[in-house]
Short mmCIF file of C-alpha atoms in Angstrom, two decimals:
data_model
loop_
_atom_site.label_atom_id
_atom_site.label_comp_id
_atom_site.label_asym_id
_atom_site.label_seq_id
_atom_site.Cartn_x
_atom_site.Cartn_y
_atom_site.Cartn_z
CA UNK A 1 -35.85 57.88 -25.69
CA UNK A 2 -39.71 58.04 -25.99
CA UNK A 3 -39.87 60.14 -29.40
CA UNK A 4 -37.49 57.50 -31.07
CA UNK A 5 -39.77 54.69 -29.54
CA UNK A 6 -42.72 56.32 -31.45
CA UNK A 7 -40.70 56.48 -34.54
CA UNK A 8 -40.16 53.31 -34.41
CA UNK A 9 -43.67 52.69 -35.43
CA UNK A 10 -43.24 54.08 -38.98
CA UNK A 11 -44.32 50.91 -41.37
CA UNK A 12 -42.99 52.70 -44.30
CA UNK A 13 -39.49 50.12 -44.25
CA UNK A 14 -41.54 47.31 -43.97
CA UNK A 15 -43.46 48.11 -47.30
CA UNK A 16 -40.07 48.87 -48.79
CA UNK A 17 -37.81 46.38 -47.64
CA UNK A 18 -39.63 43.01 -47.33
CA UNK A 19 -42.95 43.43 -49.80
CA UNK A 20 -42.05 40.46 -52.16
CA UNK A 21 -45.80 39.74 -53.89
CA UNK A 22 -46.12 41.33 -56.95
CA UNK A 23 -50.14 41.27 -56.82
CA UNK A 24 -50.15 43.89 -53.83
CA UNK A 25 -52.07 47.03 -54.58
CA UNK A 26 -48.94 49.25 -55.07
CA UNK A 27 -47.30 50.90 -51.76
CA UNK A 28 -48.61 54.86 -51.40
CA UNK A 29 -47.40 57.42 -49.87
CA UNK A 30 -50.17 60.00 -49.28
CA UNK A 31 -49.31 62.87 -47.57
CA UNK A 32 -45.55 61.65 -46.49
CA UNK A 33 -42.75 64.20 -46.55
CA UNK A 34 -39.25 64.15 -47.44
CA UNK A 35 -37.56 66.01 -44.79
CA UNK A 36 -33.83 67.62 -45.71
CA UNK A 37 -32.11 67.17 -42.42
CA UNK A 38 -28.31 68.84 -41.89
CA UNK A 39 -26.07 66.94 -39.88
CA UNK A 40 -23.45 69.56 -38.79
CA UNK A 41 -21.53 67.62 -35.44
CA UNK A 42 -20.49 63.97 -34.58
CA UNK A 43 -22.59 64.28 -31.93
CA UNK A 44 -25.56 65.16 -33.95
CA UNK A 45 -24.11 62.35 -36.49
CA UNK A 46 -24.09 59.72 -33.79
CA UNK A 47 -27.75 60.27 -32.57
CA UNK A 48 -29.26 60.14 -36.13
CA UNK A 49 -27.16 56.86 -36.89
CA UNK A 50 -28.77 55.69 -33.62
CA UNK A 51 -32.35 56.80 -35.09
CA UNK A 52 -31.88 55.32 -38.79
CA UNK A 53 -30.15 51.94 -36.43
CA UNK A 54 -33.15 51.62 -34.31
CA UNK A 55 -36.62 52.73 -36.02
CA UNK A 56 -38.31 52.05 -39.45
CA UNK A 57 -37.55 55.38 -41.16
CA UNK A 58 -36.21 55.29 -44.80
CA UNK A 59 -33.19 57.91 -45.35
CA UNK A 60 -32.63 57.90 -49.16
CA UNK A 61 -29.01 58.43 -48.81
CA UNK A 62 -26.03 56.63 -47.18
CA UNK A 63 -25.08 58.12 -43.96
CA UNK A 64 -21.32 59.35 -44.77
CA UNK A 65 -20.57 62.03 -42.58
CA UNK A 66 -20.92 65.89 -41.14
CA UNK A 67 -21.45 68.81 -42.75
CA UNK A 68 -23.49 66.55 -44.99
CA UNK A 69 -27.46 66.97 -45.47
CA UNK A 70 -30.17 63.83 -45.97
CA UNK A 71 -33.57 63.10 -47.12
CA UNK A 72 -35.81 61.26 -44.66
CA UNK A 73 -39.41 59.88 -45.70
CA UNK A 74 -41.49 60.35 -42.68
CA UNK A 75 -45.51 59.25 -42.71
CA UNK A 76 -48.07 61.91 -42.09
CA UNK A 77 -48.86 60.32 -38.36
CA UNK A 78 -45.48 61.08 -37.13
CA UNK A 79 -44.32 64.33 -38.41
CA UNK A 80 -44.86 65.60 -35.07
CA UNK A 81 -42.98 63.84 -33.50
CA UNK A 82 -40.29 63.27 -36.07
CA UNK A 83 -40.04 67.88 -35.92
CA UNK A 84 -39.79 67.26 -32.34
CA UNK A 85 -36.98 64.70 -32.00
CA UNK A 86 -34.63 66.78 -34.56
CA UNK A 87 -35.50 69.62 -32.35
CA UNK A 88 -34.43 68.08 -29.62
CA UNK A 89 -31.26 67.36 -31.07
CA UNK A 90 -30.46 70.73 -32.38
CA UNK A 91 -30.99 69.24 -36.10
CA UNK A 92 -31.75 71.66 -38.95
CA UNK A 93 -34.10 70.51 -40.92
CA UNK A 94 -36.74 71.43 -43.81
CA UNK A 95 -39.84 69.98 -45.45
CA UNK A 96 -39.20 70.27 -49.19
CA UNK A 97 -41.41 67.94 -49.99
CA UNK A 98 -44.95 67.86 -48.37
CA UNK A 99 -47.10 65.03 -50.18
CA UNK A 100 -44.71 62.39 -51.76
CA UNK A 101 -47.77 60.81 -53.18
CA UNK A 102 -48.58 63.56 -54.88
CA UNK A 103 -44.72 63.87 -56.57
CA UNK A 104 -45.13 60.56 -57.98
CA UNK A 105 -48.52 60.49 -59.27
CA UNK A 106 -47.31 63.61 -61.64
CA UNK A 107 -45.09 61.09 -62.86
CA UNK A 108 -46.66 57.92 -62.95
CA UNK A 109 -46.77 55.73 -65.89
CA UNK A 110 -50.27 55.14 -67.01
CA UNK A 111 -50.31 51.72 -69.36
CA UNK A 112 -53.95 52.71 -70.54
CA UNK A 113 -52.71 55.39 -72.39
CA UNK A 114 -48.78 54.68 -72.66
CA UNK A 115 -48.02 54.21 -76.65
CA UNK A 116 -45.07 55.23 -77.95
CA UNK A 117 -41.39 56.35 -76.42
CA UNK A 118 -40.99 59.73 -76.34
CA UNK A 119 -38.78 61.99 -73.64
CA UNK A 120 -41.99 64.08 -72.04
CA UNK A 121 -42.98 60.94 -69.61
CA UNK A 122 -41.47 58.10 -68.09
CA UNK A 123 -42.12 54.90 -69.13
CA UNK A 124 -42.33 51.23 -68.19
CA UNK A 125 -40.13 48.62 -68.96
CA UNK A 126 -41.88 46.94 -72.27
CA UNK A 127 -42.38 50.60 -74.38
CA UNK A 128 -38.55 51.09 -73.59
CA UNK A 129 -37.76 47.93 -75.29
CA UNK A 130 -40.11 48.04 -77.76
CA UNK A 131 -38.52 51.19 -78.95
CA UNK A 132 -34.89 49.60 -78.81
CA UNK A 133 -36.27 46.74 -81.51
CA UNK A 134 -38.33 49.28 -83.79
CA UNK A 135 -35.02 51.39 -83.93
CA UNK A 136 -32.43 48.19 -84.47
CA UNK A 137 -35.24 47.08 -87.03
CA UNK A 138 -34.62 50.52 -88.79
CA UNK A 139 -30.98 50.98 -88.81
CA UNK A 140 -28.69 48.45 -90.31
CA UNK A 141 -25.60 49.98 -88.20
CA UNK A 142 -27.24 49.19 -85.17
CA UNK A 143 -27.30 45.56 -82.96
CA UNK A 144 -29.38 44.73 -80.61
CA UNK A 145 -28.44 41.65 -77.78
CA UNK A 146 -29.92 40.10 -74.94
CA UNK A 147 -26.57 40.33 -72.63
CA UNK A 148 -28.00 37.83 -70.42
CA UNK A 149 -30.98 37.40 -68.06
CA UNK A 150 -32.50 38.82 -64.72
CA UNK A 151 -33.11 36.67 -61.49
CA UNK A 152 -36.98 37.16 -62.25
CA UNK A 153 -35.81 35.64 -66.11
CA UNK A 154 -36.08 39.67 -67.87
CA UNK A 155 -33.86 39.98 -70.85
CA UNK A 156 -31.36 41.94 -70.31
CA UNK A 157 -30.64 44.27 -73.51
CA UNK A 158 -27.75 46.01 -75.06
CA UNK A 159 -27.43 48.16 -78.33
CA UNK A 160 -24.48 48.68 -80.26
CA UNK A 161 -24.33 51.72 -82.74
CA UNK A 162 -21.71 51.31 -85.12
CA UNK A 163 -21.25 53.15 -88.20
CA UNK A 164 -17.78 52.19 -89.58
CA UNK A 165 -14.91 49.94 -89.00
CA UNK A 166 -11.86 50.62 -86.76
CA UNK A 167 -13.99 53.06 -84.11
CA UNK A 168 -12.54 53.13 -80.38
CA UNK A 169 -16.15 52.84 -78.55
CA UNK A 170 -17.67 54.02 -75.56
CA UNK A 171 -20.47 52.53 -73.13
CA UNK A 172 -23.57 54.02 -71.28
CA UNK A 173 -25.14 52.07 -68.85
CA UNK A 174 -28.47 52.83 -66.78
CA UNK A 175 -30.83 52.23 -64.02
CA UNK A 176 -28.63 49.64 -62.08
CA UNK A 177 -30.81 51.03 -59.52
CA UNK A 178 -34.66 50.53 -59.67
CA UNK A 179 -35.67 53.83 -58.29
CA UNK A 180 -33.87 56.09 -60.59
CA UNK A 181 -36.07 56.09 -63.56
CA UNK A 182 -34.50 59.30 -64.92
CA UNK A 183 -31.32 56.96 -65.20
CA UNK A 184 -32.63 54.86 -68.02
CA UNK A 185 -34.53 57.68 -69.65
CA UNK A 186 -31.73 59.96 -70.01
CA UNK A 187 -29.23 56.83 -71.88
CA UNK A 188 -32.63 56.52 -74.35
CA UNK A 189 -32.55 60.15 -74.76
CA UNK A 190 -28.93 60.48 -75.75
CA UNK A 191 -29.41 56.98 -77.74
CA UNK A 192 -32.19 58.64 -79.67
CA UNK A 193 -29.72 62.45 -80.65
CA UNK A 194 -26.96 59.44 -81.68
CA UNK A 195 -29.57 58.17 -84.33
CA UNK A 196 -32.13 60.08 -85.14
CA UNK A 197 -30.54 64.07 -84.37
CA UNK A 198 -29.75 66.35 -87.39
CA UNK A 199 -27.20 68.44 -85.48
CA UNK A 200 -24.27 67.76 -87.61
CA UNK A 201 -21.99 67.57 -84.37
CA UNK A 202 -24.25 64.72 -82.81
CA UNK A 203 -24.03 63.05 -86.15
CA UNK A 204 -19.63 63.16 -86.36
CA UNK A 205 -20.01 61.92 -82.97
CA UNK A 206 -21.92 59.00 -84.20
CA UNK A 207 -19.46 58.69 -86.77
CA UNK A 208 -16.19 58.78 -85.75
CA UNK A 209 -16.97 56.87 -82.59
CA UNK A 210 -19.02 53.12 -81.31
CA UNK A 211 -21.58 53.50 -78.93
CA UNK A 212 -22.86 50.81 -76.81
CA UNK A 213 -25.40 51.41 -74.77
CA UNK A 214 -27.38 48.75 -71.77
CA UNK A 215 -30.09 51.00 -70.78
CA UNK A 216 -31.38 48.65 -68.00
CA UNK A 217 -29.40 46.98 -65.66
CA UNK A 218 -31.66 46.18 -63.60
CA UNK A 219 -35.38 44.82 -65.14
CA UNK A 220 -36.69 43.13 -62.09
CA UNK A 221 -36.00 46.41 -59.56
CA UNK A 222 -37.49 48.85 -62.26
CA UNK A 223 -40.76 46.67 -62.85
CA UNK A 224 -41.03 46.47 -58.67
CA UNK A 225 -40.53 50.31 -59.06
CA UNK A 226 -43.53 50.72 -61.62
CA UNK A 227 -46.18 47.99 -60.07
CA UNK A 228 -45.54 47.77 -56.00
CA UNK A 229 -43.05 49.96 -54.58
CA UNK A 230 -41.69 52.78 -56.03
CA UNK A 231 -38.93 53.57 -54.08
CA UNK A 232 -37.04 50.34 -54.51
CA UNK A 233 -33.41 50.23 -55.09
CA UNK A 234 -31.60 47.06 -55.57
CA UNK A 235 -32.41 43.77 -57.66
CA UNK A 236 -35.01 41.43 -56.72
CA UNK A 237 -33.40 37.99 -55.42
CA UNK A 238 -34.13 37.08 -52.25
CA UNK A 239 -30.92 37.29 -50.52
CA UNK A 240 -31.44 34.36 -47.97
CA UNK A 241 -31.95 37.25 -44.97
CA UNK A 242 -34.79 37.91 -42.75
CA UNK A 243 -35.79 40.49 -40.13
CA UNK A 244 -38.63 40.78 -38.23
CA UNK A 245 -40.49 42.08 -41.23
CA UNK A 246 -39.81 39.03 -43.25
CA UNK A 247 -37.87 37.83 -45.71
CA UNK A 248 -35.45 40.59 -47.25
CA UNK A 249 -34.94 40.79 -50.77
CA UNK A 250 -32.27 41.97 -53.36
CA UNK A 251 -28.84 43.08 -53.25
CA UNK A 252 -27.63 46.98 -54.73
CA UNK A 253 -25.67 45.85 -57.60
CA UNK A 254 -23.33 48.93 -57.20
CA UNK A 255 -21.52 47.53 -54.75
CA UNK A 256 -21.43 43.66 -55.99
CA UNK A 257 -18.56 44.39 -58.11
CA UNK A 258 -15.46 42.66 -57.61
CA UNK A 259 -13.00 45.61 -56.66
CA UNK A 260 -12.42 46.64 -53.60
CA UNK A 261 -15.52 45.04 -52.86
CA UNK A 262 -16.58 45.09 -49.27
CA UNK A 263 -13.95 47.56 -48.04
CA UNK A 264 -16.26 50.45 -47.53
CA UNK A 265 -20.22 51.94 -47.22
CA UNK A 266 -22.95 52.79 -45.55
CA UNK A 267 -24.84 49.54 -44.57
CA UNK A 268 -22.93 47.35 -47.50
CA UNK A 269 -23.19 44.15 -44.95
CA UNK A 270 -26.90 44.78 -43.84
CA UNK A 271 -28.72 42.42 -45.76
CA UNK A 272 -32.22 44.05 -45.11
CA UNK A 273 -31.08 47.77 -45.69
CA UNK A 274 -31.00 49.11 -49.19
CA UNK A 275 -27.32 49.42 -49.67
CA UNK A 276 -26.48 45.46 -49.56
CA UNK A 277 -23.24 44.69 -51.37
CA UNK A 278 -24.17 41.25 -51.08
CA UNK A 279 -22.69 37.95 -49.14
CA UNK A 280 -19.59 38.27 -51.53
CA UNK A 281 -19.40 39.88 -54.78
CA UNK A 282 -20.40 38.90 -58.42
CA UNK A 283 -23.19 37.31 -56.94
CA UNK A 284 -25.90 38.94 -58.86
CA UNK A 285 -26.79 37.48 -62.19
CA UNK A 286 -27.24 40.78 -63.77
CA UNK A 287 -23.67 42.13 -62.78
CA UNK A 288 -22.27 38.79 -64.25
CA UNK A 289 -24.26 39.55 -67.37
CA UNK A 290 -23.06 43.13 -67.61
CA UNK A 291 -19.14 41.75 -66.99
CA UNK A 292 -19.59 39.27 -69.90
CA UNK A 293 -20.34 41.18 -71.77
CA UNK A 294 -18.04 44.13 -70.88
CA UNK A 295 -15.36 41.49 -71.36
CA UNK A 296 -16.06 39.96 -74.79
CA UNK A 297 -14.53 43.24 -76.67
CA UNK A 298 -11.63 42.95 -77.33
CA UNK A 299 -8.70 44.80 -74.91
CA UNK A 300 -8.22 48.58 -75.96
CA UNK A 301 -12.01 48.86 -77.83
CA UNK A 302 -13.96 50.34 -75.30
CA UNK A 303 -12.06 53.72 -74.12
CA UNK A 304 -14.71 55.29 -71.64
CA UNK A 305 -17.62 53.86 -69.31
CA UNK A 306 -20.12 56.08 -68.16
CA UNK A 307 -22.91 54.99 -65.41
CA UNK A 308 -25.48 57.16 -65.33
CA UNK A 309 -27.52 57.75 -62.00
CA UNK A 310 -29.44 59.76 -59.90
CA UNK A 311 -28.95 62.49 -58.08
CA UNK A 312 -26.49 65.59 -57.26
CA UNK A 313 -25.39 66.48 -60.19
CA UNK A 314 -21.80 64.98 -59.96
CA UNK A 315 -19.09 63.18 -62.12
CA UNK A 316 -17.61 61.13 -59.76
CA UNK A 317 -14.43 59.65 -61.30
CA UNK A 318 -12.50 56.87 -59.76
CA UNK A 319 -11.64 55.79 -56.80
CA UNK A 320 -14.99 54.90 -54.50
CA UNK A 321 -13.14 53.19 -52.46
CA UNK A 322 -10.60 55.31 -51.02
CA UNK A 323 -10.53 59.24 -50.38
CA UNK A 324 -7.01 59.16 -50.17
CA UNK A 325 -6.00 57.26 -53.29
CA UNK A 326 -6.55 57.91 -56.96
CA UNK A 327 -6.00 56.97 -60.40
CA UNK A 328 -2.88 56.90 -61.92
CA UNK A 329 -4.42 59.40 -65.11
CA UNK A 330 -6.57 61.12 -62.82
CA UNK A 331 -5.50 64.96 -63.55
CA UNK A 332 -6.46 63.74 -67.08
CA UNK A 333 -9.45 62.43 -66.14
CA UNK A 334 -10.17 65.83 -63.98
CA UNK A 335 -9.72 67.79 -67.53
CA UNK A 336 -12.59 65.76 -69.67
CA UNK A 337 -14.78 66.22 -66.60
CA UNK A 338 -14.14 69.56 -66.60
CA UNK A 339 -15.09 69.31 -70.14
CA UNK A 340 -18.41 67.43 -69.56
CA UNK A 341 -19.32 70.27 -66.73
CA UNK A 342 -18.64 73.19 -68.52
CA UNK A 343 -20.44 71.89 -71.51
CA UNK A 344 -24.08 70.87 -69.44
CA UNK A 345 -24.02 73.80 -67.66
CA UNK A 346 -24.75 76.00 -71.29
CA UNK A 347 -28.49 75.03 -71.38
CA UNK A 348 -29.71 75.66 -68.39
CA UNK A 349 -27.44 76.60 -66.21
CA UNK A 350 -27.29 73.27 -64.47
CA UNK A 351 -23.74 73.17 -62.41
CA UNK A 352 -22.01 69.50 -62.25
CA UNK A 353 -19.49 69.16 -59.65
CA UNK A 354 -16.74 66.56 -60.60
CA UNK A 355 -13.96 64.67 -58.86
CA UNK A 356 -12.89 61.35 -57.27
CA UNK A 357 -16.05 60.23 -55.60
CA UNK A 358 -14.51 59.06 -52.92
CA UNK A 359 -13.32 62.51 -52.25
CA UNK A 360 -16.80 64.53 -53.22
CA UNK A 361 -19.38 61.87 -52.45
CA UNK A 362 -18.40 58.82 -49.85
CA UNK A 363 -15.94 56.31 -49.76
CA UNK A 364 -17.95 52.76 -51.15
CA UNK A 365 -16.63 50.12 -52.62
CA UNK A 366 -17.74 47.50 -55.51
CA UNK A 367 -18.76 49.96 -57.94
CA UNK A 368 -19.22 49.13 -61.81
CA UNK A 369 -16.79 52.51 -62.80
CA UNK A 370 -14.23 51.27 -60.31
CA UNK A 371 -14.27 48.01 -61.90
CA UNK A 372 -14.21 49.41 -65.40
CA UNK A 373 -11.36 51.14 -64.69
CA UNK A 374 -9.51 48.68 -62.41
CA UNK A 375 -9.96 45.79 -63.60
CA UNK A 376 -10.57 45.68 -67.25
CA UNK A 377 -8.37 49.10 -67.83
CA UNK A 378 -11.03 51.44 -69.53
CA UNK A 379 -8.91 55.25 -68.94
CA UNK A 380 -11.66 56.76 -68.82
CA UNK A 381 -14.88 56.05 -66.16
CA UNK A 382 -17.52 58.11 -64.37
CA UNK A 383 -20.70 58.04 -62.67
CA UNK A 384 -22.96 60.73 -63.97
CA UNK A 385 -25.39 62.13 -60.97
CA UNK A 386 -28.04 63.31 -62.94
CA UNK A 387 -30.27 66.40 -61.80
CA UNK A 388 -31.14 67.54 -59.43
CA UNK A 389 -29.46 69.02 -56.26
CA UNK A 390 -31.76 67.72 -53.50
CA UNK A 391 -35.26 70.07 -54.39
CA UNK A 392 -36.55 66.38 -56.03
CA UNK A 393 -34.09 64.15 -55.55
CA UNK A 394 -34.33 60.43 -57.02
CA UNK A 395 -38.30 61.84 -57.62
CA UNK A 396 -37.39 64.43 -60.46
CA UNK A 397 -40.75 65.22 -62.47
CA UNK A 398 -41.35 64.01 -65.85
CA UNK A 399 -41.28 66.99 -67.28
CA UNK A 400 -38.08 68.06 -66.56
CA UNK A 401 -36.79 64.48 -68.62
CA UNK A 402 -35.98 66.71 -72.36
CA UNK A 403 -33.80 69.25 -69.97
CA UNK A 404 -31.88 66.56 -68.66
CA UNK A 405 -31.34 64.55 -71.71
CA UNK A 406 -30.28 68.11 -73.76
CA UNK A 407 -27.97 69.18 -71.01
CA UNK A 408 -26.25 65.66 -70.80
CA UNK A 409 -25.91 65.61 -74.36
CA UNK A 410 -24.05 68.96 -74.16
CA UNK A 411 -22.03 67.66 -71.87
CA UNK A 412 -20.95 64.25 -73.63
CA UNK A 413 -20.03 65.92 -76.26
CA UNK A 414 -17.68 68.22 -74.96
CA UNK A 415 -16.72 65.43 -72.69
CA UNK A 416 -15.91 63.36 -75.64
CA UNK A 417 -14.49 65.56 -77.98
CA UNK A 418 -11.94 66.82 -74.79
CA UNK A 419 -11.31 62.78 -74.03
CA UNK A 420 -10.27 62.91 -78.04
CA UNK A 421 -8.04 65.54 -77.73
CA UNK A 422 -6.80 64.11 -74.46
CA UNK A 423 -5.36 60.70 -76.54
CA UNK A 424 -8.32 58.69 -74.61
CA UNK A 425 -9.29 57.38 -77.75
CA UNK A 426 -5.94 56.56 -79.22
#
């Protein structure tokens, strides 16, 4: 077909699949659009599978079905065309965002003027670590690690809040994907109420219970994000692939876990696509580092896992990998989601949909809650979508950080106070 020939010239994949040297000016994106296409057929289904198959356009998420809707990137020379394809294939479709460029520069970290950590701004990798050290320095119930090392040789850091012996504990982990910046700066935000908050309920919470937090799973992706390309998702090792861009880089450590790894996806076995589980799993130094560490508490301590992401607004609870099977607990699990829901949706109205995510997202396997809850027994695991619904996407504006972070926090603690009265923490 002619129009999907001339989409096939888009270059925008090629900047964000194979660009490897740091020292490139940093890929823009002046006067691209994100495109919300709805895919409501099989037939319709089949013909974009053959367009994302066959030309250089980058869909932000994994193809998993009908009655489904997906972002598309397309460069200003081809939206034309692009209008006129979906057209042609009786796609619905709407611009809701017009100049991509413009999104991100309202958002960009500037290092000339980036000081401290604060929750109005997103900010690079070395002022989100500085803060972790000037708060460990401060607090004598708090420990700091390095959990291990990235493939580009980051540290990888962990903090442990701990105010008194005999606490059941629970983890938050962040940015395991590069691109979702508000990933990392929520987990710092809810750090922050757990130290530094007056609100006497924050405070019990910090009390009665250990957190441990690992903010950034993923260094090397994040700094790609900041200094070349910012819509990078997975780590940055080259993976031994090439296509006719050149060599392909990184695997998306959400589906390198050992559990049910492999079994299902969008793309998992494409090593050039952004959704690359990887040759076979635990192959990523980061995810090993994460698993150590994971591992050396001792059985029973850590009673909930919570991966925090980017976007939809979702809990998804175990299982990823199958639609059809589910957790032995998993009414109980249901409830405390229930909790977390009706407790974010207080400040701003913000509605969080919860279930197996297998069920309300798509069936993928390898996923760290999955193997939280599989393999080393944790009863209770999510992943937390974060805002928004699809007007932003993985692109949400700075300022919108503090709402996030407040309605989260409303959330976990309604989550966790429900998981308490649920014997979770027994």
């Amino acid at each position: 077909m002619k129009l999907i020939f001339l989409l096939g010239l888009l270059p925008l994949a090629v900047l964000a699949m194979s660009t490897a040297d740091r020292k490139l000016p940093a890929v823009r994106y002046d006067n691209f659009r994100i495109y919300k296409v709805y895919i409501e057929n099989h037939l319709q289904l089949v013909e974009f599978q053959k367009i994302e198959k066959h030309t250089q356009l980058h869909i932000l998420n994994e193809i998993a079905g009908t009655g489904r809707s997906y972002d598309v990137i397309v460069g200003p020379l081809l939206h034309r065309v692009w209008e006129r394809t979906l057209d042609f294939l009786s796609i619905a479709y709407k611009v809701i965002v017009d100049d991509l460029q413009k999104l991100l520069d309202e958002s960009t970290v500037d290092k000339d003027t980036e000081s401290a950590m604060e929750w109005e701004s997103y900010h690079s990798l070395e002022v989100i670590y500085d803060w972790l050290d000037q708060e460990c320095a401060a607090h004598d119930y708090l420990e700091c690690k390095v959990i291990g090392k990235s493939y580009e040789g980051r540290n990888i850091k962990s903090i442990k809040l701990s105010k008194r012996e005999g606490n059941k504990a629970i983890l938050l982990e962040g940015n395991i994907h590069a691109m979702e910046w508000i990933s990392s700066a929520t987990v710092t935000y809810i750090l922050n109420q757990l130290i530094n908050s007056k609100d006497p309920e924050i405070q019990r919470l910090s009390e009665e219970y250990d957190w441990i937090v690992v903010p950034m799973v993923n260094p090397d992706g994040f700094v790609y994000t900041h200094e070349v390309e910012r819509l990078w998702r997975k780590n940055r090792r080259p993976n031994g692939h090439t296509n006719v861009t050149g060599d392909c880089y990184g695997i998306d450590m959400n589906r390198n876990f050992d559990y049910h790894w492999g079994g299902a996806g969008w793309n998992i076995d494409d090593p050039c696509d952004h959704w690359f589980g990887g040759e076979t799993p635990n192959t990523e130094v980061e995810i090993l580092a994460l698993q150590d560490f994971v591992s050396s508490f001792a059985d029973g301590y850590i009673r909930s896992y919570m991966a925090f992401h980017a976007y939809g607004q979702y809990v998804l609870l175990p299982y990823g990998h199958s639609n059809t099977e589910f957790p032995p607990n998993y009414d109980q699990m249901m409830r405390i989601a229930a909790a977390f829901a009706e407790g974010a949706v207080e400040p701003y109205g913000s509605p969080f949909t919860y279930g197996a995510s297998g069920l309300l997202n798509y069936v993928v396997s390898g996923a760290a809650k999955d193997w939280a809850y599989g393999v080393k027994n944790i009863p209770f695991t999510c992943t937390v979508e974060l805002r928004d619904k699809g007007t932003f996407g993985f692109f949400l504006p700075s300022n919108q950080i503090t709402e996030v972070g407040v309605e989260v926090t409303a959330g976990l603690v309604a989550l966790v106070n429900k998981a308490a009265d649920e014997g979770i923490f027994s």
